[in-house]
Amino acid sequence: MRATSVLLGLHLALAVAYENNNNQKPLGNPRPNPKKKQPNIVFILTDDQDLHMNSLDYMPLTKKHLIDQGTFYKQHYCTTAICCPSRVSLWTGKQAHNTNVTDVSPPYGGYPKFVSQGFNSAYLPVWLQNAGYNTLYTGKLFNAHTTTNYDSPFPGGWNTSDFLLDPYTYDYLNATYQRNHDPPVSHPGQHTLDLITAKALSLLTSVAASPSPFFLGIAPVAPHSNVDASSLTSPDANISTVQFTPPIPLARHAHLFPDARVPRTPNFNPASGPSGTSWIRRLRHQGEDNVEFNDHFYRQRLRALQGVDELVDAVVRRLDALGLLEETYVFYTTDNGFHIGQHRLQPGKECGFEEDVHVPLVVRGPGVPKGREVEGVVTTHVDLAPTLLGIARGEGDGLEFDGEAIPLTGEDVDAARGRRHEHVAVEFWGLALNEGKTWGGEEERVALNNTYKGARVVGEGYSFYYSVWCSNERELYDLTTDPYQLRNLLHPDEKAHVPATILGVSFDKVVARLDSLLFVLKSCKGTTCTRPWHALHPAGNVLNLKDALAVRFDDFYLTQQKRVSFDRCELGYIVDAEGPQFEKDGFAYRQGTPWYEWV
Ligand SMILES: *[C@@H]1O[C@H](CO)[C@@H](O)[C@H](O)[C@H]1NC(C)=O
Ligand SMILES: *[C@@H]1O[C@H](CO)[C@@H](O)[C@H](O)[C@H]1NC(C)=O
Ligand SMILES: *[C@@H]1O[C@H](CO)[C@@H](O)[C@H](O)[C@H]1NC(C)=O
Ligand SMILES: *[C@@H]1O[C@H](CO)[C@@H](O)[C@H](O)[C@H]1NC(C)=O
Ligand SMILES: *[C@@H]1O[C@H](CO)[C@@H](O)[C@H](O)[C@H]1NC(C)=O
């Protein structure tokens, strides 16, 4: 059991707000047309797929059917870069600090924690059923959803399901799937991607004639690392004995892209010196063998993704053949990103860098512009549940999301610009795992104290990532001048690079604003997550970072605020380790009274 709890997988997140309390009309909710049938939704969720290493460039069928026929949201983020927490956030529309599912396994995460937090009867498929949808799912739902706990209880909300189960979820050639209430079935020698494609097509065909609209979730395991199940089930298994190997492609794709290698961006295995903070700053420069192996790892990911590309092709062609394509939304995203070699990191995720949190989101469907790339509109995984519920015209009443619906029509996208949230609340608790080889000894498998909060802010003319770690080390990257996040302006070694001013405002003043933003975001709920500046300025005259930089707020930010800090590092969300809290006793600021006077 300990093995199972150790295991598992690794990834995901999301959350959202349906309506804001700013007296603005909710942005981007699809306009209901009561006469029209509710549209179908197909939601394809890959596992650990990167945006920054260009994996989509190797998926021509996904480009043809989804990118060219839909809208690519170029500023889409997950809010926690690990599978299960990210997925729970996605399906509930809540930040991980509000789900408290923050890990892949108990006690802080995994399917058992999802259930004990009450979400098995309060997440998207349940709400979609309430809206009249026939809900179907195949593939990985959560980590620590296993061959022993799959029926205690069964996941709620699905009319038909065919789940991948731990500890065999990442066993590409011997996966275990479990259909409806049937016992688990192991598939030795069959490839998980061929299996899931066949299952998805059969689910589609089964609903074609049904009068209800349907939601079909398809969650293939690629391009996640392969994990040898026996390394999870042996009696003395622990987090450092889990055996990750590069993903295993379908045989027909095994020799593709022989010359592909990880893009040699400026942050790839930098020779000039370490970057980041905490354990990342102590990483050694990778030697030639290490880089060669990691390039192989990269190619295996691209090859494994060919099975997903064919899955996308098969699903879209089947929708077309069934006459359903034009009335169906197809979403394509992943739980979290991935890094290989950037900042000298071994293959893995769990960091706050762009490689791990900035992920693909492509949508095609009724009213969604074709071939459009949306820049300057920040969207996150916690925005997805309200988006999907909006499409389904489900009841948002009584639900509190930490995100807000993503604008889908061209008109709504244009209206959202400058009015929508410009930030992502990034958070993480626990360990970082090296999924490659341990070149310097087994102690390089697990990085401890990888607990941090971050705020990614992308506005007109600025782009920052600010974070505070449980060690109280801090990071600030100015991505307009440092897009590869090589210069942590808050690290003592980088003093010489600190600009006197940013956006015409002195450096310290900008940092103070970002810290206050993070202070609100790290425990925000509902509309405070989408309108954090409103919590700091209840009069409503500050809508974004730029407004907050006004000179008249200098004193407010520089001298009157509490700072983000930690008391110690914990593996989960233990409030009392996390310093002062903004929302101590519920959130009820008095208009016009600075919050610090009464918190
Ligand atoms: C799906 O399940 C819900 C809840 O059990 C049920 O009310 C609905 O009729 C089912 N839909 C279909 C198409 O079977
Ligand atoms: C496949 O997995 C099953 C458990 O689901 C195990 O009993 C069997 O030995 C495995 N087969 C191979 C060939 O690894
Ligand atoms: C994990 O197991 C290995 C092998 O049994 C052992 O050497 C190691 O100390 C264990 N690590 C932890 C964190 O328990
Ligand atoms: C991790 O944090 C704990 C508690 O904050 C501290 O005692 C420990 O030394 C840290 N370990 C490492 C490896 O940094
Ligand atoms: C989150 O869950 C952990 C593990 O059950 C618990 O110790 C902690 O108090 C919870 N945190 C919050 C804020 O509820």
XYZ file of C-alpha atoms and ligand atoms in Angstrom:
669
model
C 0.000 0.000 0.000
C 2.880 2.266 0.856
C 4.167 1.449 -2.602
C 0.923 2.471 -4.161
C 0.859 5.606 -2.129
C 4.358 6.432 -3.158
C 3.847 5.935 -6.717
C 1.977 7.203 -9.078
C 2.356 9.442 -11.452
C 2.572 12.823 -11.324
C 0.756 15.729 -12.757
C -2.002 18.370 -13.311
C -4.327 21.238 -12.207
C -7.042 23.831 -12.747
C -9.715 26.261 -11.380
C -12.128 29.113 -12.210
C -14.652 31.893 -11.376
C -18.005 32.013 -13.012
C -19.012 35.499 -12.249
C -17.074 38.327 -10.755
C -18.228 40.638 -8.008
C -16.857 43.606 -9.809
C -20.162 44.483 -11.387
C -18.717 43.525 -14.721
C -20.521 41.145 -16.942
C -18.893 37.736 -16.778
C -16.468 37.462 -19.610
C -16.528 34.934 -22.304
C -19.419 32.774 -21.240
C -20.900 31.343 -24.385
C -24.201 33.007 -25.150
C -27.011 30.584 -24.581
C -29.370 30.117 -27.440
C -32.222 28.213 -25.860
C -33.468 26.905 -29.182
C -30.221 25.232 -30.062
C -29.324 21.799 -28.851
C -26.594 21.741 -26.206
C -23.299 21.059 -27.979
C -21.220 17.935 -27.487
C -17.777 18.202 -25.960
C -14.712 16.041 -26.512
C -11.906 16.809 -24.064
C -8.485 15.355 -24.837
C -6.024 15.551 -21.963
C -2.467 14.366 -22.499
C 0.002 13.721 -19.720
C 3.100 15.907 -19.175
C 3.100 17.361 -22.685
C 5.421 20.321 -23.149
C 4.743 23.464 -25.127
C 8.265 24.845 -24.857
C 10.111 21.926 -26.443
C 7.831 22.201 -29.494
C 6.097 18.843 -29.181
C 3.081 20.124 -31.135
C 5.307 20.754 -34.164
C 5.605 16.988 -34.429
C 1.848 16.408 -34.479
C 0.668 17.192 -38.029
C -2.803 15.670 -37.600
C -3.482 17.668 -34.451
C -2.407 20.744 -36.359
C -4.659 19.914 -39.278
C -7.780 19.051 -37.261
C -7.479 21.250 -34.188
C -4.935 24.073 -34.546
C -5.904 24.964 -38.131
C -9.604 24.458 -37.426
C -9.672 26.122 -34.040
C -8.080 28.628 -31.672
C -4.734 28.173 -29.986
C -4.589 29.928 -26.607
C -0.967 30.954 -26.443
C -1.001 32.092 -22.807
C -2.526 29.065 -21.157
C -1.154 27.813 -17.833
C -1.640 25.081 -15.334
C -1.654 26.259 -11.719
C 0.305 23.382 -10.196
C 2.775 21.396 -12.262
C 1.934 17.860 -11.234
C -0.676 15.410 -12.496
C -3.221 14.648 -9.845
C -3.388 18.058 -8.157
C -3.533 19.696 -11.581
C -6.307 17.363 -12.747
C -8.355 17.862 -9.606
C -8.066 21.622 -10.069
C -9.079 21.231 -13.716
C -12.192 19.192 -12.988
C -13.278 21.280 -9.996
C -12.323 24.794 -11.123
C -10.447 25.385 -7.889
C -6.858 26.191 -7.032
C -5.037 23.376 -5.258
C -5.047 25.370 -2.003
C -8.849 25.143 -2.151
C -9.052 21.472 -3.087
C -6.206 20.535 -0.726
C -5.380 17.778 -3.178
C -1.751 18.777 -3.525
C 0.109 15.542 -4.196
C -0.172 12.405 -6.293
C -0.722 10.134 -3.325
C -2.077 10.135 0.245
C -1.991 11.734 2.711
C -1.895 14.949 0.684
C -3.257 13.793 -2.646
C -4.296 11.076 -5.028
C -7.767 9.659 -5.629
C -8.407 8.861 -1.938
C -7.797 12.503 -1.001
C -10.057 13.667 -3.869
C -12.798 11.466 -2.433
C -12.253 12.449 1.204
C -12.405 16.144 0.257
C -15.928 15.536 -1.036
C -15.220 16.158 -4.707
C -16.507 12.834 -5.967
C -19.979 14.362 -5.926
C -18.854 17.920 -6.738
C -16.844 18.046 -9.936
C -17.434 18.671 -13.591
C -18.939 15.360 -14.773
C -21.529 15.500 -11.982
C -22.480 19.052 -12.948
C -22.622 18.071 -16.604
C -24.953 15.182 -15.812
C -27.141 17.648 -13.926
C -27.185 19.717 -17.103
C -28.472 16.688 -19.024
C -25.209 15.414 -20.450
C -24.275 11.844 -21.108
C -20.743 11.727 -19.680
C -18.053 9.316 -20.809
C -14.394 8.947 -20.009
C -11.462 6.788 -20.874
C -7.855 6.889 -19.700
C -6.186 8.216 -16.601
C -8.439 10.055 -14.186
C -6.205 10.554 -11.130
C -3.133 9.096 -9.510
C -3.547 6.564 -6.719
C -6.775 5.421 -8.377
C -5.837 1.773 -8.226
C -6.766 -1.822 -8.853
C -7.605 -2.036 -5.148
C -9.557 1.189 -4.506
C -11.311 1.677 -7.875
C -14.670 0.537 -6.416
C -14.478 2.153 -3.015
C -16.090 4.286 -4.168
C -16.349 4.305 -7.967
C -15.638 7.750 -9.403
C -18.895 9.717 -9.546
C -20.395 11.485 -12.510
C -19.655 9.157 -15.386
C -22.320 7.354 -17.396
C -19.677 5.200 -19.032
C -16.070 4.945 -17.957
C -13.004 2.946 -18.869
C -10.205 4.079 -16.563
C -6.511 3.374 -16.499
C -5.583 2.173 -13.027
C -2.475 2.378 -10.911
C -0.007 0.826 -10.468
C -0.263 0.017 -14.203
C -1.271 3.471 -15.487
C 2.175 4.205 -16.928
C 2.945 0.695 -18.061
C 2.777 1.359 -21.812
C 2.838 -2.329 -22.690
C 0.834 -3.813 -19.850
C -1.783 -1.290 -18.846
C -4.797 -2.090 -16.697
C -8.131 -0.598 -17.738
C -11.351 -0.883 -15.784
C -14.763 -0.410 -17.426
C -17.887 0.810 -15.590
C -18.345 -1.530 -12.617
C -16.438 -4.429 -14.131
C -13.229 -5.755 -12.587
C -9.879 -4.425 -13.876
C -8.431 -6.017 -17.015
C -4.726 -6.225 -17.679
C -3.451 -5.974 -21.270
C 0.000 -7.540 -21.506
C 1.666 -6.963 -24.848
C -0.899 -4.452 -26.106
C 0.028 -0.812 -26.433
C -1.914 1.566 -24.214
C -2.334 4.107 -27.036
C -3.919 1.625 -29.447
C -6.180 0.506 -26.617
C -7.362 3.967 -25.691
C -7.978 4.916 -29.321
C -10.197 1.880 -29.811
C -12.015 2.619 -26.552
C -12.567 6.285 -27.436
C -13.961 5.401 -30.861
C -16.282 2.814 -29.431
C -17.543 5.293 -26.812
C -18.193 7.836 -29.561
C -20.107 5.383 -31.665
C -22.159 4.323 -28.651
C -23.439 7.854 -28.031
C -23.984 8.919 -31.620
C -27.634 7.951 -31.713
C -28.465 9.133 -28.182
C -30.671 12.229 -27.923
C -28.647 13.684 -25.002
C -25.603 15.843 -25.626
C -22.404 14.119 -24.562
C -19.121 14.934 -22.889
C -16.299 12.549 -23.739
C -13.024 12.797 -21.799
C -10.020 11.038 -23.349
C -6.862 10.975 -21.252
C -4.015 9.037 -22.843
C -0.906 8.543 -20.795
C 1.590 9.802 -23.410
C 4.051 11.379 -23.294
C 4.474 10.598 -19.582
C 7.475 8.485 -18.650
C 6.994 4.744 -18.569
C 6.872 3.452 -15.007
C 7.651 -0.138 -14.196
C 4.757 -1.304 -12.011
C 6.911 -3.738 -10.073
C 9.004 -0.839 -8.828
C 5.834 0.428 -7.188
C 4.451 -2.783 -5.799
C 7.481 -4.387 -4.244
C 7.256 -4.463 -0.443
C 10.128 -2.055 0.132
C 9.164 0.378 -2.613
C 9.522 4.049 -1.794
C 9.639 7.295 -3.668
C 13.229 6.822 -4.699
C 12.815 3.270 -5.976
C 10.184 4.181 -8.593
C 11.650 3.286 -11.960
C 10.960 5.851 -14.633
C 12.103 5.182 -18.164
C 11.432 7.143 -21.348
C 7.945 6.560 -22.784
C 7.524 3.601 -25.137
C 6.124 4.525 -28.554
C 4.001 2.292 -30.745
C 6.242 -0.012 -32.790
C 5.260 1.779 -35.998
C 6.658 5.043 -34.599
C 9.739 3.694 -32.884
C 12.248 4.995 -35.428
C 10.866 8.405 -36.269
C 12.763 11.660 -35.816
C 16.247 10.159 -35.442
C 17.807 13.618 -35.488
C 15.434 15.421 -33.140
C 16.975 16.810 -29.983
C 15.880 19.046 -27.168
C 15.860 22.631 -28.497
C 19.132 24.278 -27.480
C 17.516 27.359 -26.021
C 19.710 29.686 -23.946
C 18.459 28.036 -20.748
C 19.365 24.522 -21.946
C 22.054 23.111 -19.665
C 23.662 26.529 -19.271
C 27.436 26.305 -18.977
C 27.878 29.834 -17.755
C 26.409 29.185 -14.347
C 23.420 27.944 -12.430
C 20.072 29.693 -12.429
C 16.903 29.702 -10.361
C 17.024 29.281 -6.640
C 17.029 26.599 -3.945
C 17.975 23.087 -5.152
C 17.807 24.086 -8.820
C 20.607 26.571 -8.352
C 22.825 23.779 -7.050
C 22.421 21.497 -10.088
C 25.568 20.362 -11.844
C 26.289 21.050 -15.496
C 25.211 17.969 -17.467
C 27.898 15.942 -19.193
C 27.781 14.662 -22.769
C 26.382 11.207 -21.954
C 23.696 12.790 -19.862
C 22.673 15.181 -22.643
C 22.686 12.368 -25.191
C 20.416 10.237 -23.032
C 18.104 13.176 -22.468
C 17.873 13.773 -26.226
C 16.838 10.130 -26.556
C 14.252 10.717 -23.826
C 12.972 13.659 -25.846
C 12.691 11.622 -29.052
C 10.786 8.887 -27.224
C 8.294 11.504 -26.084
C 7.801 12.774 -29.631
C 7.395 9.204 -30.876
C 4.921 8.328 -28.131
C 2.937 11.420 -29.059
C 2.435 10.044 -32.572
C -0.065 7.635 -31.029
C -1.912 10.640 -29.621
C -1.759 12.390 -32.989
C -3.407 9.370 -34.578
C -5.956 9.297 -31.768
C -6.892 12.916 -32.518
C -7.197 12.079 -36.217
C -9.343 9.028 -35.542
C -11.643 10.876 -33.145
C -12.167 13.858 -35.436
C -12.769 11.639 -38.458
C -15.246 9.542 -36.488
C -17.099 12.670 -35.349
C -17.247 13.730 -38.974
C -18.463 10.332 -40.160
C -21.187 10.411 -37.505
C -22.257 13.868 -38.680
C -21.362 15.393 -35.291
C -18.229 17.375 -36.019
C -19.788 20.803 -36.532
C -21.801 20.703 -33.313
C -18.997 19.378 -31.128
C -16.340 21.299 -29.231
C -12.974 19.588 -29.140
C -10.550 20.704 -26.420
C -6.923 19.644 -26.390
C -4.607 20.282 -23.463
C -2.350 18.514 -20.981
C -2.170 18.341 -17.204
C 1.192 20.091 -16.862
C 4.323 20.782 -18.880
C 7.744 19.143 -18.759
C 11.407 20.090 -18.782
C 14.455 18.289 -20.114
C 17.756 19.973 -19.504
C 16.539 23.552 -19.073
C 18.250 25.112 -16.047
C 20.290 21.876 -15.922
C 17.188 19.999 -14.770
C 16.883 16.288 -15.439
C 13.617 15.173 -17.128
C 10.653 16.053 -14.925
C 8.101 18.678 -13.957
C 7.017 20.206 -10.603
C 8.783 23.518 -11.148
C 7.370 27.006 -11.669
C 9.398 27.683 -14.821
C 7.560 28.267 -18.090
C 8.484 24.796 -19.352
C 6.386 23.261 -16.557
C 3.431 25.613 -16.189
C 2.898 27.079 -19.678
C 0.965 24.441 -21.608
C -0.969 23.927 -24.859
C -4.677 24.694 -25.081
C -6.407 24.332 -28.435
C -10.169 24.504 -28.928
C -12.294 23.964 -32.010
C -16.069 24.084 -32.160
C -19.153 26.129 -32.949
C -18.256 29.826 -33.111
C -14.577 29.293 -32.329
C -12.390 31.116 -34.882
C -10.362 28.816 -37.113
C -6.599 29.097 -37.313
C -6.465 31.840 -34.707
C -3.711 32.251 -32.159
C -4.776 34.216 -29.102
C -2.045 36.266 -27.448
C -2.482 38.569 -24.501
C -5.386 36.709 -22.928
C -4.238 34.703 -19.920
C -6.139 31.485 -19.291
C -5.520 28.706 -16.782
C -6.650 25.207 -15.962
C -8.977 26.555 -13.262
C -10.769 28.459 -16.015
C -11.728 25.224 -17.769
C -14.541 23.912 -15.553
C -16.506 27.178 -15.826
C -15.803 27.232 -19.551
C -17.110 23.719 -20.074
C -20.072 24.255 -17.797
C -20.801 27.464 -19.690
C -20.841 25.587 -22.990
C -23.188 23.022 -21.463
C -25.326 25.847 -20.081
C -25.176 24.111 -16.737
C -26.118 25.744 -13.490
C -23.244 27.859 -12.226
C -25.356 29.035 -9.312
C -24.017 28.027 -5.959
C -20.699 26.911 -7.424
C -17.623 28.878 -6.593
C -14.825 28.738 -9.133
C -11.346 30.178 -8.743
C -11.208 30.948 -12.456
C -13.501 32.400 -15.074
C -14.796 31.105 -18.376
C -12.399 31.305 -21.297
C -13.702 33.469 -24.140
C -14.399 31.228 -27.125
C -15.808 33.418 -29.885
C -13.656 36.016 -31.631
C -15.857 38.744 -30.231
C -15.533 37.496 -26.661
C -11.770 37.158 -27.007
C -11.516 40.783 -28.118
C -13.785 41.921 -25.288
C -11.687 40.019 -22.738
C -8.462 41.780 -23.636
C -7.491 44.095 -20.795
C -10.507 43.084 -18.688
C -9.656 39.529 -17.833
C -7.272 38.390 -15.112
C -3.661 38.888 -16.184
C -2.117 36.486 -13.684
C -1.718 32.825 -12.906
C -1.547 31.687 -9.273
C 1.124 28.992 -9.315
C 1.620 26.745 -6.298
C 3.411 23.578 -5.313
C 3.976 21.440 -2.252
C 6.412 18.630 -1.689
C 9.054 16.905 -3.752
C 10.514 17.197 -7.210
C 11.402 13.922 -8.914
C 14.091 13.292 -11.472
C 12.519 10.965 -14.072
C 15.740 10.529 -15.999
C 18.903 8.879 -14.784
C 20.711 9.781 -11.614
C 24.093 10.662 -13.004
C 25.598 11.762 -9.738
C 24.167 9.060 -7.463
C 20.749 8.076 -6.133
C 20.496 11.176 -3.974
C 19.726 13.023 -7.206
C 16.379 11.210 -7.568
C 14.351 13.374 -5.216
C 14.640 17.085 -4.432
C 13.218 17.998 -1.060
C 11.576 21.234 0.005
C 10.163 21.962 -3.422
C 7.328 23.937 -1.827
C 6.658 27.387 -3.241
C 4.038 29.935 -4.323
C 4.320 31.939 -7.514
C 2.523 34.617 -9.463
C 2.918 34.717 -13.231
C 1.765 38.071 -14.538
C 1.381 38.840 -18.237
C 0.045 42.303 -18.994
C 0.313 44.969 -21.616
C 4.053 45.687 -21.762
C 5.130 43.441 -18.895
C 5.694 39.803 -18.109
C 6.917 38.598 -14.701
C 7.241 35.472 -12.620
C 7.587 36.121 -8.903
C 7.828 33.328 -6.353
C 8.549 32.678 -2.705
C 9.853 29.305 -1.549
C 9.320 27.573 1.783
C 12.960 28.404 2.559
C 11.956 32.062 2.060
C 14.231 32.279 -0.953
C 12.574 34.384 -3.613
C 12.633 34.602 -7.388
C 11.765 37.294 -9.881
C 12.184 36.966 -13.621
C 11.409 39.812 -15.962
C 10.417 37.789 -19.008
C 10.307 40.785 -21.324
C 14.094 41.043 -21.039
C 14.824 37.487 -19.848
C 12.386 35.122 -21.580
C 14.380 32.040 -20.591
C 14.312 32.890 -16.881
C 18.054 32.817 -16.468
C 18.363 35.819 -14.209
C 16.692 35.601 -10.818
C 16.751 39.282 -9.958
C 16.176 38.525 -6.276
C 19.191 36.266 -5.877
C 22.139 37.933 -4.129
C 24.491 36.793 -6.927
C 22.503 38.729 -9.513
C 22.687 42.113 -7.798
C 24.705 43.559 -10.658
C 21.846 42.825 -13.075
C 19.071 44.421 -11.094
C 17.663 47.309 -13.127
C 17.142 50.618 -11.329
C 13.619 50.798 -12.671
C 11.110 48.541 -14.388
C 8.211 50.178 -16.220
C 9.624 53.479 -15.013
C 9.144 52.491 -11.368
C 11.944 51.641 -8.982
C 12.699 47.946 -8.719
C 11.758 47.572 -5.042
C 8.395 49.151 -5.638
C 7.556 46.684 -8.385
C 8.598 43.774 -6.175
C 6.404 45.078 -3.343
C 3.340 45.052 -5.610
C 4.076 41.542 -6.844
C 4.506 40.320 -3.299
C 1.132 41.747 -2.270
C -0.499 40.171 -5.310
C 0.973 36.820 -4.342
C -0.083 37.365 -0.738
C -3.693 37.567 -1.880
C -3.448 34.781 -4.450
C -1.862 32.181 -2.204
C -5.058 31.745 -0.220
C -7.632 33.324 -2.555
C -11.088 31.881 -3.068
C -13.583 32.480 -5.837
C -13.581 35.954 -7.309
C -10.665 37.015 -5.131
C -8.614 34.666 -7.315
C -9.709 36.370 -10.530
C -9.923 39.917 -9.109
C -7.081 40.002 -6.528
C -6.391 43.723 -6.945
C -9.955 44.397 -5.935
C -9.238 42.723 -2.610
C -6.362 45.156 -2.066
C -8.233 48.167 -3.429
C -11.903 47.668 -2.634
C -12.778 50.993 -4.233
C -12.276 49.182 -7.538
C -9.805 51.678 -8.999
C -6.989 49.149 -9.447
C -7.565 46.413 -11.999
C -4.035 45.290 -12.811
C -0.368 45.595 -11.920
C 0.022 48.735 -13.963
C -2.706 50.519 -11.987
C -1.197 49.303 -8.707
C 2.142 50.875 -9.619
C 0.734 54.383 -9.213
C 2.891 56.534 -6.947
C 0.042 57.217 -4.555
C 0.070 53.569 -3.504
C 3.797 53.506 -2.698
C 3.322 53.817 1.008
C 0.506 51.268 0.999
C 2.679 48.655 -0.710
C 6.078 49.492 0.729
C 5.278 49.938 4.386
C 1.783 48.735 5.173
C 1.696 45.193 3.811
C 2.498 41.864 5.306
C 4.952 39.853 3.229
C 4.666 36.374 1.818
C 6.781 34.078 3.951
C 6.916 30.540 5.274
C 7.663 29.271 8.762
C 8.945 25.936 7.532
C 8.781 23.484 4.640
C 5.976 20.957 4.625
C 5.004 18.296 2.094
C 1.382 19.464 2.018
C -0.860 22.419 2.685
C -0.323 22.984 6.389
C -1.558 26.530 6.884
C 0.396 27.105 10.006
C 3.675 26.585 8.110
C 2.747 29.246 5.595
C 3.224 32.548 7.394
C 0.662 35.340 7.615
C -2.640 34.741 5.853
C -4.767 37.200 3.942
C -8.082 35.478 4.399
C -7.821 34.566 8.033
C -11.447 34.571 9.037
C -13.286 34.508 5.800
C -13.107 37.337 3.387
C -15.263 40.370 4.114
C -13.327 43.572 3.691
C -15.059 46.817 4.431
C -15.312 49.177 1.496
C -12.697 51.889 1.689
C -10.853 50.426 4.653
C -7.406 49.105 3.838
C -7.527 45.434 4.687
C -4.437 45.560 6.860
C -6.286 47.647 9.436
C -8.710 44.927 10.284
C -7.276 41.602 9.192
C -26.410 9.439 -17.134
O -26.422 9.276 -15.731
C -27.337 10.146 -15.080
C -27.116 10.007 -13.578
O -27.190 8.686 -13.208
C -28.747 9.759 -15.501
O -29.679 10.626 -14.882
C -28.859 9.913 -17.016
O -30.108 9.453 -17.438
C -27.756 9.099 -17.710
N -27.769 9.440 -19.131
C -27.773 8.514 -20.072
C -27.822 8.986 -21.484
O -27.767 7.321 -19.806
C 0.901 -7.599 -16.634
O 0.285 -7.093 -15.472
C -0.370 -8.082 -14.698
C -1.078 -7.372 -13.565
O -2.045 -6.497 -14.059
C 0.659 -9.073 -14.186
O 0.004 -10.066 -13.424
C 1.347 -9.710 -15.375
O 2.364 -10.540 -14.907
C 1.943 -8.636 -16.262
N 2.430 -9.268 -17.473
C 3.603 -8.991 -17.994
C 3.951 -9.715 -19.256
O 4.360 -8.194 -17.497
C 14.172 3.474 -0.428
O 14.530 2.125 -0.598
C 15.911 1.950 -0.903
C 16.124 0.477 -1.270
O 15.361 -0.358 -0.431
C 16.723 2.409 0.313
O 18.104 2.266 0.063
C 16.417 3.872 0.567
O 17.057 4.327 1.729
C 14.929 4.105 0.725
N 14.684 5.518 0.715
C 13.749 6.091 1.477
C 13.548 7.561 1.265
O 13.067 5.464 2.264
C 13.970 21.317 4.272
O 13.207 22.137 5.122
C 13.253 21.714 6.457
C 12.193 22.453 7.263
O 11.948 23.746 6.785
C 14.694 21.915 6.970
O 14.796 21.512 8.303
C 15.616 21.058 6.106
O 16.962 21.315 6.444
C 15.442 21.369 4.632
N 16.145 20.365 3.849
C 16.832 20.660 2.758
C 17.489 19.522 2.059
O 16.924 21.792 2.332
C -4.821 19.494 3.923
O -4.778 18.111 4.116
C -3.800 17.712 5.057
C -3.741 16.189 5.030
O -4.977 15.648 5.377
C -4.144 18.280 6.415
O -3.155 17.916 7.338
C -4.198 19.802 6.285
O -4.583 20.385 7.513
C -5.159 20.203 5.215
N -5.037 21.633 4.996
C -6.087 22.437 5.021
C -5.809 23.886 4.787
O -7.220 22.040 5.236
